[in-house]
Every structure is written in C-alpha cells, then in structure tokens.
PDB file of C-alpha atoms in Angstrom:
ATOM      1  CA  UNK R  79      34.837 -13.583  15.455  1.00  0.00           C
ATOM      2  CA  UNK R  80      33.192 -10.960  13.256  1.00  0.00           C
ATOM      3  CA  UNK R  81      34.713  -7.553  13.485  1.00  0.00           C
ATOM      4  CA  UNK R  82      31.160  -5.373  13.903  1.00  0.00           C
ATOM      5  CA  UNK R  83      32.683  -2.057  14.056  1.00  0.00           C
ATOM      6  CA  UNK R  84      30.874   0.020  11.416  1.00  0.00           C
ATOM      7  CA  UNK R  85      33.192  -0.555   8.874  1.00  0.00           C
ATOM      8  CA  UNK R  86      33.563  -4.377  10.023  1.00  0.00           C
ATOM      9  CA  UNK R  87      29.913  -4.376   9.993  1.00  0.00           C
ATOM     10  CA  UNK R  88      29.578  -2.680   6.638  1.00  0.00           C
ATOM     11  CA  UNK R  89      31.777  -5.667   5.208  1.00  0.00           C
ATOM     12  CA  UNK R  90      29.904  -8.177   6.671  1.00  0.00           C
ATOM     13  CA  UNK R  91      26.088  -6.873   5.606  1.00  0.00           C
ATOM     14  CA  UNK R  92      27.939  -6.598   1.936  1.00  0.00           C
ATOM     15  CA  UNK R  93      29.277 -10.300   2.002  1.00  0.00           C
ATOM     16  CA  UNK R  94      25.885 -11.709   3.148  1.00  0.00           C
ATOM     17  CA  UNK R  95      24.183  -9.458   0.277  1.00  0.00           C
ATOM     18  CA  UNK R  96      22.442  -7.166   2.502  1.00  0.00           C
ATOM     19  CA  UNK R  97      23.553  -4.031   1.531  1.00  0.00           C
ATOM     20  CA  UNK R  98      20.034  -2.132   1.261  1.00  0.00           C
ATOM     21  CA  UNK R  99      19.439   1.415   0.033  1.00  0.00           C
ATOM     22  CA  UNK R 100      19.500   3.040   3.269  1.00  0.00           C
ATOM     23  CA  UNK R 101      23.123   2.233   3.696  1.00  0.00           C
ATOM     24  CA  UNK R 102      24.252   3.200   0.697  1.00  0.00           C
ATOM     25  CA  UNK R 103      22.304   6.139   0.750  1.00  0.00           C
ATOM     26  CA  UNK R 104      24.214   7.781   3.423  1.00  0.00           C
ATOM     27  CA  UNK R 105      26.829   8.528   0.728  1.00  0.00           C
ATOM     28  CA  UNK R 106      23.616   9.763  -1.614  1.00  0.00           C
ATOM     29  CA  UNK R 107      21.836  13.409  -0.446  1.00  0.00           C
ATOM     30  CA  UNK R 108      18.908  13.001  -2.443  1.00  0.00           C
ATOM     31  CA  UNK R 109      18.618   9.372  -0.867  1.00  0.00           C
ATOM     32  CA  UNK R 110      19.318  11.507   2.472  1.00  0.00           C
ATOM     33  CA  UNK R 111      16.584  13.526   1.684  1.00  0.00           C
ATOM     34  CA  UNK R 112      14.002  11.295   0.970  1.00  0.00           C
ATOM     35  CA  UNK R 113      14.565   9.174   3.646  1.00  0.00           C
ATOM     36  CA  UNK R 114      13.985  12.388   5.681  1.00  0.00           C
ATOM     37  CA  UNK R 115      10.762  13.261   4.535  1.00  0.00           C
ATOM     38  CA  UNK R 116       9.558   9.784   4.761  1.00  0.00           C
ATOM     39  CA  UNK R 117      10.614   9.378   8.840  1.00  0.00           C
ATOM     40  CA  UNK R 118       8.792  12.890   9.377  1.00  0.00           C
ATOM     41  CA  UNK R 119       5.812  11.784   7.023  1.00  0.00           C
ATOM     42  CA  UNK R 120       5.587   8.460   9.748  1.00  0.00           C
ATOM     43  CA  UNK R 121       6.230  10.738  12.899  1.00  0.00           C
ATOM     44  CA  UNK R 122       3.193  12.890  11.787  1.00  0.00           C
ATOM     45  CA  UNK R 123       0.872   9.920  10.904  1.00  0.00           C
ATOM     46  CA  UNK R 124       1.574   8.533  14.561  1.00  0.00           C
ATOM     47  CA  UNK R 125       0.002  11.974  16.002  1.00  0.00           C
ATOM     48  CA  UNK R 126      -3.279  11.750  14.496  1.00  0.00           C
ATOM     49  CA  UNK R 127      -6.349  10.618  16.100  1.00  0.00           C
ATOM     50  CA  UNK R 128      -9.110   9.419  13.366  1.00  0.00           C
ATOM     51  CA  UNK R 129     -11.463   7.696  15.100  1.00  0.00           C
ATOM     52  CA  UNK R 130     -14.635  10.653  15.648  1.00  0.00           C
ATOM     53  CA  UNK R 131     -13.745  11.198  11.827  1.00  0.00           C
ATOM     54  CA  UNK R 132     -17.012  10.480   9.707  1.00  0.00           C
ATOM     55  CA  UNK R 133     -17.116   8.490   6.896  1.00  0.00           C
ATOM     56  CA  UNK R 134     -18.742  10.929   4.758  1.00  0.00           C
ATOM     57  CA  UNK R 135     -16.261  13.187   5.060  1.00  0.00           C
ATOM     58  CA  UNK R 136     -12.848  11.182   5.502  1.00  0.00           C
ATOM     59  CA  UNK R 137      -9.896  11.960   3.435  1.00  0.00           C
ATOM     60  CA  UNK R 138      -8.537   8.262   1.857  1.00  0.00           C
ATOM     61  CA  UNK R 139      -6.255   7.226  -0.485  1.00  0.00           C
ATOM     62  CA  UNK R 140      -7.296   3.313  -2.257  1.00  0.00           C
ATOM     63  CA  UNK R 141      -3.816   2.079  -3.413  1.00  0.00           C
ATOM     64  CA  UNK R 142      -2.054  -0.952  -5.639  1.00  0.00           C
ATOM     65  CA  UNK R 143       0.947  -2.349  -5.387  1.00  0.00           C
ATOM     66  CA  UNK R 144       2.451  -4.405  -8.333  1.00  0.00           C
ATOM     67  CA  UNK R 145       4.960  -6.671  -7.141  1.00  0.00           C
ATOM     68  CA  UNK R 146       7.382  -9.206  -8.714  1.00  0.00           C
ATOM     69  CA  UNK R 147       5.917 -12.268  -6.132  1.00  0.00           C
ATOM     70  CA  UNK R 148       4.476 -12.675  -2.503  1.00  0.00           C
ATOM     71  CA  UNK R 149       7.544 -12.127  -0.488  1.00  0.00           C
ATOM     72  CA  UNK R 150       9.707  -9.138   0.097  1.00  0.00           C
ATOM     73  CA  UNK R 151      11.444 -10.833   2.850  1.00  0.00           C
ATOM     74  CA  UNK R 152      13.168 -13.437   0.064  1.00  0.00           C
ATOM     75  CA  UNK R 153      13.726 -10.844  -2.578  1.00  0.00           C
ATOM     76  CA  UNK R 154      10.765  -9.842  -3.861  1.00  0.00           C
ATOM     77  CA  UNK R 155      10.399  -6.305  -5.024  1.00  0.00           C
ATOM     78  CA  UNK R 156       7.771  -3.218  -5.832  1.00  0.00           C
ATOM     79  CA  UNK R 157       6.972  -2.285  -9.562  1.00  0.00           C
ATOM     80  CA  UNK R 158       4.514   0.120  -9.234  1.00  0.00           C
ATOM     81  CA  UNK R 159       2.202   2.220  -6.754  1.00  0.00           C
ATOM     82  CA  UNK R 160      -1.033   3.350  -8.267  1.00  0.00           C
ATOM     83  CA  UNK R 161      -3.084   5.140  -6.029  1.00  0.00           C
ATOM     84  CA  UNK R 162      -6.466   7.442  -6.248  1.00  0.00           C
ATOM     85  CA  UNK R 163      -7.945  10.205  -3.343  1.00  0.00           C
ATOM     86  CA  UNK R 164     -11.277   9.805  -2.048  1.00  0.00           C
ATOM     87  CA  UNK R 165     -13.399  11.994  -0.433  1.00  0.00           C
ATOM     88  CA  UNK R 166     -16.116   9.960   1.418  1.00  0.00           C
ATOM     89  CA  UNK R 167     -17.531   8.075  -1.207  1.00  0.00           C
ATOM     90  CA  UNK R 168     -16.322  10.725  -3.900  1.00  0.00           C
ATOM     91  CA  UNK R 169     -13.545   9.545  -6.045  1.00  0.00           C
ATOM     92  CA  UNK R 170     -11.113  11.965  -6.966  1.00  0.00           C
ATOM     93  CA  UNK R 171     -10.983  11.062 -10.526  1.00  0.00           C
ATOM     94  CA  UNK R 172      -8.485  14.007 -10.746  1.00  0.00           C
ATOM     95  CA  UNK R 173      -5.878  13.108  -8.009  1.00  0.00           C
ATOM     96  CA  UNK R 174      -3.816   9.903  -9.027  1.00  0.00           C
ATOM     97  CA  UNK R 175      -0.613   8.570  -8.728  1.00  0.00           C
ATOM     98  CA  UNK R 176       1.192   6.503 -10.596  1.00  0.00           C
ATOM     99  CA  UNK R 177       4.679   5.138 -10.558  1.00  0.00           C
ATOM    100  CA  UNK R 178       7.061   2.252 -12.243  1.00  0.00           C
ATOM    101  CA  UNK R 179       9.802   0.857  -9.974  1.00  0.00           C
ATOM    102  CA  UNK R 180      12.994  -0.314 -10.872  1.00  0.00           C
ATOM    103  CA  UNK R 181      13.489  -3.784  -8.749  1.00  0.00           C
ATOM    104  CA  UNK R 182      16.522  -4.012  -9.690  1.00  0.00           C
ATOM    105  CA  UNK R 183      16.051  -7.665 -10.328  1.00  0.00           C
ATOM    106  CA  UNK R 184      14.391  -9.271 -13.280  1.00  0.00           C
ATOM    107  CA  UNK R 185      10.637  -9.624 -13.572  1.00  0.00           C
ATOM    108  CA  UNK R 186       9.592 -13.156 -13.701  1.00  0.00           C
ATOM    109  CA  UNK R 187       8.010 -14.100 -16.888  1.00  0.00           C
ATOM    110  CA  UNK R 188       4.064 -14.432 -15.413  1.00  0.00           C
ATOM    111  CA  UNK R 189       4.634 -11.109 -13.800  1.00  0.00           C
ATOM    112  CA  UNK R 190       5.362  -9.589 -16.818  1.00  0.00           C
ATOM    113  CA  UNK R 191       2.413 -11.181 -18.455  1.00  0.00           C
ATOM    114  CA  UNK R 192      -0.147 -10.319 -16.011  1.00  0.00           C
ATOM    115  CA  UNK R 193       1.317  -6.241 -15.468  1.00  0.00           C
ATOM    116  CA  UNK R 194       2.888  -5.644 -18.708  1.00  0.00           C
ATOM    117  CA  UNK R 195       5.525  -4.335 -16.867  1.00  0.00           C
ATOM    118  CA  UNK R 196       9.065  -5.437 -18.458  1.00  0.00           C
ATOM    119  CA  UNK R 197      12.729  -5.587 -17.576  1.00  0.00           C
ATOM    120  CA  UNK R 198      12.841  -2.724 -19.915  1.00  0.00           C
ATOM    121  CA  UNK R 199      10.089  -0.444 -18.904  1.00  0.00           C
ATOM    122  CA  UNK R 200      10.960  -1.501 -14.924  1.00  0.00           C
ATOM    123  CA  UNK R 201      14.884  -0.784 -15.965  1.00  0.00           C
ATOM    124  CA  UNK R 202      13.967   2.974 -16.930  1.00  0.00           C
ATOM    125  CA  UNK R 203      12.406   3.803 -13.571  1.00  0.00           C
ATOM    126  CA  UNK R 204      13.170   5.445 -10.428  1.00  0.00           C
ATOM    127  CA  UNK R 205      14.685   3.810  -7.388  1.00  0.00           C
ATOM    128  CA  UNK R 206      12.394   2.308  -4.701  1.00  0.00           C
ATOM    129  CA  UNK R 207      12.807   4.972  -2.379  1.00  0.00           C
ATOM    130  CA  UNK R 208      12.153   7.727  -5.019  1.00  0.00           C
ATOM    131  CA  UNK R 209       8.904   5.728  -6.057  1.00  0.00           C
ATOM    132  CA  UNK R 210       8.026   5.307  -1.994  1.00  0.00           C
ATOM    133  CA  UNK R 211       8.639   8.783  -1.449  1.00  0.00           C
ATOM    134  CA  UNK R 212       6.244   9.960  -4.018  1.00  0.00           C
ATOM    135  CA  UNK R 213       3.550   7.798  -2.531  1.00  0.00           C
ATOM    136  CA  UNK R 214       4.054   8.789   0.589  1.00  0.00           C
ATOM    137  CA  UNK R 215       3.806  12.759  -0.969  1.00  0.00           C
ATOM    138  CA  UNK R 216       0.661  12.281  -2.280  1.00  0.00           C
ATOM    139  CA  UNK R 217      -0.826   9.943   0.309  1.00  0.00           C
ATOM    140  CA  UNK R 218       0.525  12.390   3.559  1.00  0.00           C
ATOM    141  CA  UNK R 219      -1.857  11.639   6.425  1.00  0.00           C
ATOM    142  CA  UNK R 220      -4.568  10.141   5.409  1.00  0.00           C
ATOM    143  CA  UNK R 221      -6.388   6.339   5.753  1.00  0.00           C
ATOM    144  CA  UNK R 222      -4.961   4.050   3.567  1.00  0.00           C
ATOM    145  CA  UNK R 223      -7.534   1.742   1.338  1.00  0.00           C
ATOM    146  CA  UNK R 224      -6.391  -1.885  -0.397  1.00  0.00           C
ATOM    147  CA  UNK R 225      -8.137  -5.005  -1.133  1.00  0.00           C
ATOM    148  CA  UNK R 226      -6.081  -7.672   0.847  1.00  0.00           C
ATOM    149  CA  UNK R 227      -3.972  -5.327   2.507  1.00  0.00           C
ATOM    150  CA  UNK R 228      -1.447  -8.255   4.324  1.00  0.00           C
ATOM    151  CA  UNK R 229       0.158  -8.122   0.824  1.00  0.00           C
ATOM    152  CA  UNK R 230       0.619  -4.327   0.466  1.00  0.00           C
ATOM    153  CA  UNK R 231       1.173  -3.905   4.354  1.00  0.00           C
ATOM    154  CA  UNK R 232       4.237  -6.247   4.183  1.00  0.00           C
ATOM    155  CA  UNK R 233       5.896  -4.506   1.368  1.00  0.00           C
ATOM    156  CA  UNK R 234       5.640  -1.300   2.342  1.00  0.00           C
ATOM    157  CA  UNK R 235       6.613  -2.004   5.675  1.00  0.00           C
ATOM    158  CA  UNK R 236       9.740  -3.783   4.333  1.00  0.00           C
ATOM    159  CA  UNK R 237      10.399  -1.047   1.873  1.00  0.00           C
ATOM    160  CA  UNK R 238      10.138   2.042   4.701  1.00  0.00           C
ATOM    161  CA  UNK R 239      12.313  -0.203   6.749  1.00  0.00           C
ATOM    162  CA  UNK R 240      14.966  -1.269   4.042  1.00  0.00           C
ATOM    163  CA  UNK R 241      15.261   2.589   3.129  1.00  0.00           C
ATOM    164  CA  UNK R 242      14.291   5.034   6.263  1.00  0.00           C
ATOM    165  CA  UNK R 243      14.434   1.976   9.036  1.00  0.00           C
ATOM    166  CA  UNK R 244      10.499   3.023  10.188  1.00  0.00           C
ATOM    167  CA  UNK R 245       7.330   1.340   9.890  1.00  0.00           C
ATOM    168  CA  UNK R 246       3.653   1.925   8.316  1.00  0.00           C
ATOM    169  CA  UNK R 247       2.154   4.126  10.768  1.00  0.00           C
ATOM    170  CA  UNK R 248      -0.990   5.096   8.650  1.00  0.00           C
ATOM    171  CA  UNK R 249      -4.164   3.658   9.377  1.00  0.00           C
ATOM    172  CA  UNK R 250      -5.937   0.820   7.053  1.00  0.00           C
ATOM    173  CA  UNK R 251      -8.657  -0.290   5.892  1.00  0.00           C
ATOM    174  CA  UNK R 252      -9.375  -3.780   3.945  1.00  0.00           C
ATOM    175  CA  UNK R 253     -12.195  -3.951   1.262  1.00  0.00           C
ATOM    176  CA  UNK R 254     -11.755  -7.986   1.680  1.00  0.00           C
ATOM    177  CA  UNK R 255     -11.917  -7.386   5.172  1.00  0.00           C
ATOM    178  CA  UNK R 256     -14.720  -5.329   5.259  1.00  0.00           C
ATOM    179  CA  UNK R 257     -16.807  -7.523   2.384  1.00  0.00           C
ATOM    180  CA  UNK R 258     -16.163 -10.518   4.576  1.00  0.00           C
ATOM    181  CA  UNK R 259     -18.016  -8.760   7.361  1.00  0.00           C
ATOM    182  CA  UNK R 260     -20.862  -7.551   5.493  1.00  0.00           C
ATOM    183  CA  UNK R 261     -21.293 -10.954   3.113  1.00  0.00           C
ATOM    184  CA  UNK R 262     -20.350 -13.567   5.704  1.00  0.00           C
ATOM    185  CA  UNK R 263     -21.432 -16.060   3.535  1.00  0.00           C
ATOM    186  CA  UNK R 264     -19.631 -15.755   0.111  1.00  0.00           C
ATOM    187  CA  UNK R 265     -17.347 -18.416  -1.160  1.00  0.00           C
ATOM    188  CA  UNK R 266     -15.015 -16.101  -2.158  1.00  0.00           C
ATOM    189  CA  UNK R 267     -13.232 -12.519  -1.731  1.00  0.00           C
ATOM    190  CA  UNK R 268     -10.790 -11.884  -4.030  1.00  0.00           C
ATOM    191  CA  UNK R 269     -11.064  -8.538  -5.925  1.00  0.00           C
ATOM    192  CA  UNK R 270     -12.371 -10.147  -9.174  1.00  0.00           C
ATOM    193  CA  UNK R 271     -15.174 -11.849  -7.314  1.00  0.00           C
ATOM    194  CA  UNK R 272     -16.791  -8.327  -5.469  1.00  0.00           C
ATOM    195  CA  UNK R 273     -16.532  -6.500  -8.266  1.00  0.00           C
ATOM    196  CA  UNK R 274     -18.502  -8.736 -10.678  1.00  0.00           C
ATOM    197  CA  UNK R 275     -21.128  -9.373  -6.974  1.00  0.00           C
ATOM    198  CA  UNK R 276     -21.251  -5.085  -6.923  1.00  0.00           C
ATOM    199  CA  UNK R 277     -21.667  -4.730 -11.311  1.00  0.00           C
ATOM    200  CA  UNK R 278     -18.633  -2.996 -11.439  1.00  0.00           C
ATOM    201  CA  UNK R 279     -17.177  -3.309 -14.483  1.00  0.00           C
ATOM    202  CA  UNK R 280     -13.326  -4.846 -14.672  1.00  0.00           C
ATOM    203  CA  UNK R 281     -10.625  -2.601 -16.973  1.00  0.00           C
ATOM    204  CA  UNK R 282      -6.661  -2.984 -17.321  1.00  0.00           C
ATOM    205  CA  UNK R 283      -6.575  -5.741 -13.721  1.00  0.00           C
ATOM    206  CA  UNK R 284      -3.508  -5.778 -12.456  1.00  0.00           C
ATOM    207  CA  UNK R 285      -2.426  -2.021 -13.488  1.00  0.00           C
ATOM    208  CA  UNK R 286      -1.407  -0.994 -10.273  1.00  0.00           C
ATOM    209  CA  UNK R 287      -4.230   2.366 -10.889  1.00  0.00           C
ATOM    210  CA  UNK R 288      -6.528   0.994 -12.894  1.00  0.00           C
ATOM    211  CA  UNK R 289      -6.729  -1.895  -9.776  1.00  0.00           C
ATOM    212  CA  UNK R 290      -7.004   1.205  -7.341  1.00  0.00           C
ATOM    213  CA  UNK R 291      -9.856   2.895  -9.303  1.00  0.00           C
ATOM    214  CA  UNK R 292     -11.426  -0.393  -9.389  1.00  0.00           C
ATOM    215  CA  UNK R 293     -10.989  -0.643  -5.307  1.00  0.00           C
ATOM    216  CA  UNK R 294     -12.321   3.335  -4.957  1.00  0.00           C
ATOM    217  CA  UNK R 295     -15.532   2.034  -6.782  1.00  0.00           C
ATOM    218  CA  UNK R 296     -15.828  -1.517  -4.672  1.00  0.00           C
ATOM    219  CA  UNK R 297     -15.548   1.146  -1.274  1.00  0.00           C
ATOM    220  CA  UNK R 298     -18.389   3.498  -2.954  1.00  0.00           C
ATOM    221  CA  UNK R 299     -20.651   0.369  -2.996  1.00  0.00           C
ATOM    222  CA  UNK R 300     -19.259  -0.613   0.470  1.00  0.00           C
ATOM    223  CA  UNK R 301     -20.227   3.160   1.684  1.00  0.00           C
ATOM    224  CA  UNK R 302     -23.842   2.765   0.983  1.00  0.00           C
ATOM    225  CA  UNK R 303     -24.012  -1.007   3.319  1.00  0.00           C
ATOM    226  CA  UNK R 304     -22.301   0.815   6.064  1.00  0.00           C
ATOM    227  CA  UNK R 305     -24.949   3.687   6.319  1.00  0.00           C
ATOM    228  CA  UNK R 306     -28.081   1.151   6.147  1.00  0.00           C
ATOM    229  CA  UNK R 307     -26.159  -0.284   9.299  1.00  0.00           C
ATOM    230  CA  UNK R 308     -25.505   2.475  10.689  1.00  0.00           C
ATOM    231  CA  UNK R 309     -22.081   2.900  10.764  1.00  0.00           C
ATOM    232  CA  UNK R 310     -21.090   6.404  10.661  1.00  0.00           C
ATOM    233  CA  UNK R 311     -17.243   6.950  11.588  1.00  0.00           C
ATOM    234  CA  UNK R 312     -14.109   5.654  11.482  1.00  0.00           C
ATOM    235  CA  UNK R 313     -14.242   4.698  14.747  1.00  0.00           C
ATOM    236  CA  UNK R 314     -17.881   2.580  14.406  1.00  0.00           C
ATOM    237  CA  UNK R 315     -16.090   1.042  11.764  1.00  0.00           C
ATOM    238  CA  UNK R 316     -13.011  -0.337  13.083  1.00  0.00           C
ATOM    239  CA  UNK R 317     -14.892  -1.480  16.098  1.00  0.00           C
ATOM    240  CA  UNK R 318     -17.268  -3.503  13.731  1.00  0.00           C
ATOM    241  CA  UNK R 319     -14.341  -4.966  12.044  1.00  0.00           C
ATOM    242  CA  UNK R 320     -12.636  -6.031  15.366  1.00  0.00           C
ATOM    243  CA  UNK R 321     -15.525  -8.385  16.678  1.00  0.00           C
ATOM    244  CA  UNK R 322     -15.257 -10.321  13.070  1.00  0.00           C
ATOM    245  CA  UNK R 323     -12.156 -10.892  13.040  1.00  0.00           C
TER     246      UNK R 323
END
C-alpha cells in the first residue's frame, strides 16, 4: 500500500516522474509569487461579462504558441508565447510580447528547423511559469485570439494547471473557426491557406509573433465580413459560431 501522506505522496509523484513546478515551487517565493498572480489573474477573468461588448471596440490579444509537438499531456512543452493587442480591428503594432521557454527537454530536430529555436537559445530562457506569467501580464482580461485554438487551449490549460493548479478562464475566439463559418466551402483552413485567400502577405511562419501579427491581420479581414453580416458584438458573434458548430 502506498503511504499518501504528503511526504509519502511527495515520494511517490517523484518516482513516477511527476514532480511539476508547482510542487517544487512551494520551496521557491518567486515561483510562489507567480503562481499567485496567475490564480488572481483567472479569478478576475471568471467575473467578467463580455457579451454586449462591441466588436469595434473590444480589447483582444491574437497569440502563438511554439511548442516542441502536439501533446502536453505526454511531455510536450512551450517554447515561446508571441502575442500582439488589438483594438477592434486596430493592431497595436506597439504592444507585443514575446518570450523563449526553457522546456527543459530537448527540441526535436524538425522543431528546431521550422522555429529556429535551439537547445541553446531554449536552454538560456526563463522557466515556464515565468514565461506564463508574463503572458498572462500583458494579456490580463481580455479575449484571447488564435488560429486553431484546441492546440493553444490544451497547453495553456496544462501549463496553468501543472504550475498554479487553475484553468483558462479567458474567453476565445478561433480565426479557423470563424473562417469555417464564413467560407463553408473551402478545402482547407490552416493558417497558410487564409492568409494567401485574404492577400496577406506570409513573414518569419512559425515565429511565435510574427505568426500572431499574421493572425491580427487574418481577424482585420475577418472584421470587415462580420459587419456586412451584421454582426456587431461579442455576443452576436459567439451565438453565430454556436449554430455552426
């Protein structure tokens, strides 16, 4: 029988490998810390009601993740957040984020070759809570933006749970989602695809910023189909996207 008294327990998660950094941050006060601010940066986003909110006027923030594969439940890890405000359909050319992750794992070769982000570059940078909690800082309440967001949705939720035991409570919105909707009958989705369809030129793919900049652009284009359709908040919006699912 397995002794699961905290220290019993303790032993056990560090047999089976599953030590994770909000265990051993409760012997780290900057890990304390940031793990703070990221539960009260959740508890906040749970509060707010954005559905009257118009479009022209909501406060987003289109986001990247680079990642080292498809799952973080089998040991895939973050690389790097890039992520750009937008005001409406106004990109905030001057608010960006941008930040390596060390994975603490090596980067598999056709990672490497598609970011550009090495062992070495990778090894240099923060922590993944350090890199979530700056995200998080510069993203604070408002709707989240990515282009397939089931990837970017399970990572973060398995990085805020892994360091701060919470869960995404921001809302989001999916520019493959949304394109599906509006172009029901395209072959095909991906990010490459509606940006050549829109004309908007492709720089640096797969830079976790340059891919968010590229995203901002796609929802500016996006922006003008919703108003010939009349959809004029956040909450038209959503309901649109719920019957086509």
């Amino acid at each position: 029988m397995k002794d699961m008294r905290p220290a019993g327990r303790m032993w056990h998660l560090y047999k089976m490998g599953g030590i994770t950094p909000a265990i051993t941050s409760m012997f780290d006060v900057q890990s304390a810390q940031q793990m703070a601010f990221i539960r009260s940066i959740m508890k906040e986003q749970r509060k707010n009601a954005l559905y009257e909110i118009s479009l022209e006027t909501v406060e987003l923030v289109v986001f990247d993740l680079e990642t080292t594969g498809f799952s973080p439940y089998n040991g895939d890890e973050i690389i790097s957040f890039g992520a750009v405000a937008v005001d409406g359909d106004i990109i905030r050319k001057d608010q960006t984020f941008y930040s390596l992750v060390n994975p603490k794992r090596p980067i598999p070769d056709q990672v490497v070759e598609l970011t550009g982000i090495t062992d070495d570059m990778a090894g240099k940078a923060d922590d993944l809570i350090a890199g979530l909690r700056g995200f998080l800082e510069f993203a604070r309440q408002k709707v989240l933006v990515a282009h397939g967001t089931g990837h970017d949705k399970h990572f973060l939720n398995s990085a805020l749970w892994r360091t701060s035991k919470v869960n995404l409570s921001h809302r989001m919105l999916d520019t493959m989602m949304i394109a599906k909707w509006l172009h029901p009958r395209l072959k095909q989705y991906d990010l490459d695809t509606l940006l050549n369809w829109y004309g908007i030129e492709i720089a640096g793919r797969h830079h976790a910023l340059e891919d968010a900049v590229m995203t901002a652009k796609l929802w500016q284009h996006l922006m003008r189909e919703f108003r010939e359709r009349g959809i004029h908040t956040l909450g038209d919006l959503y309901a649109q996207l719920s019957h086509h699912q």
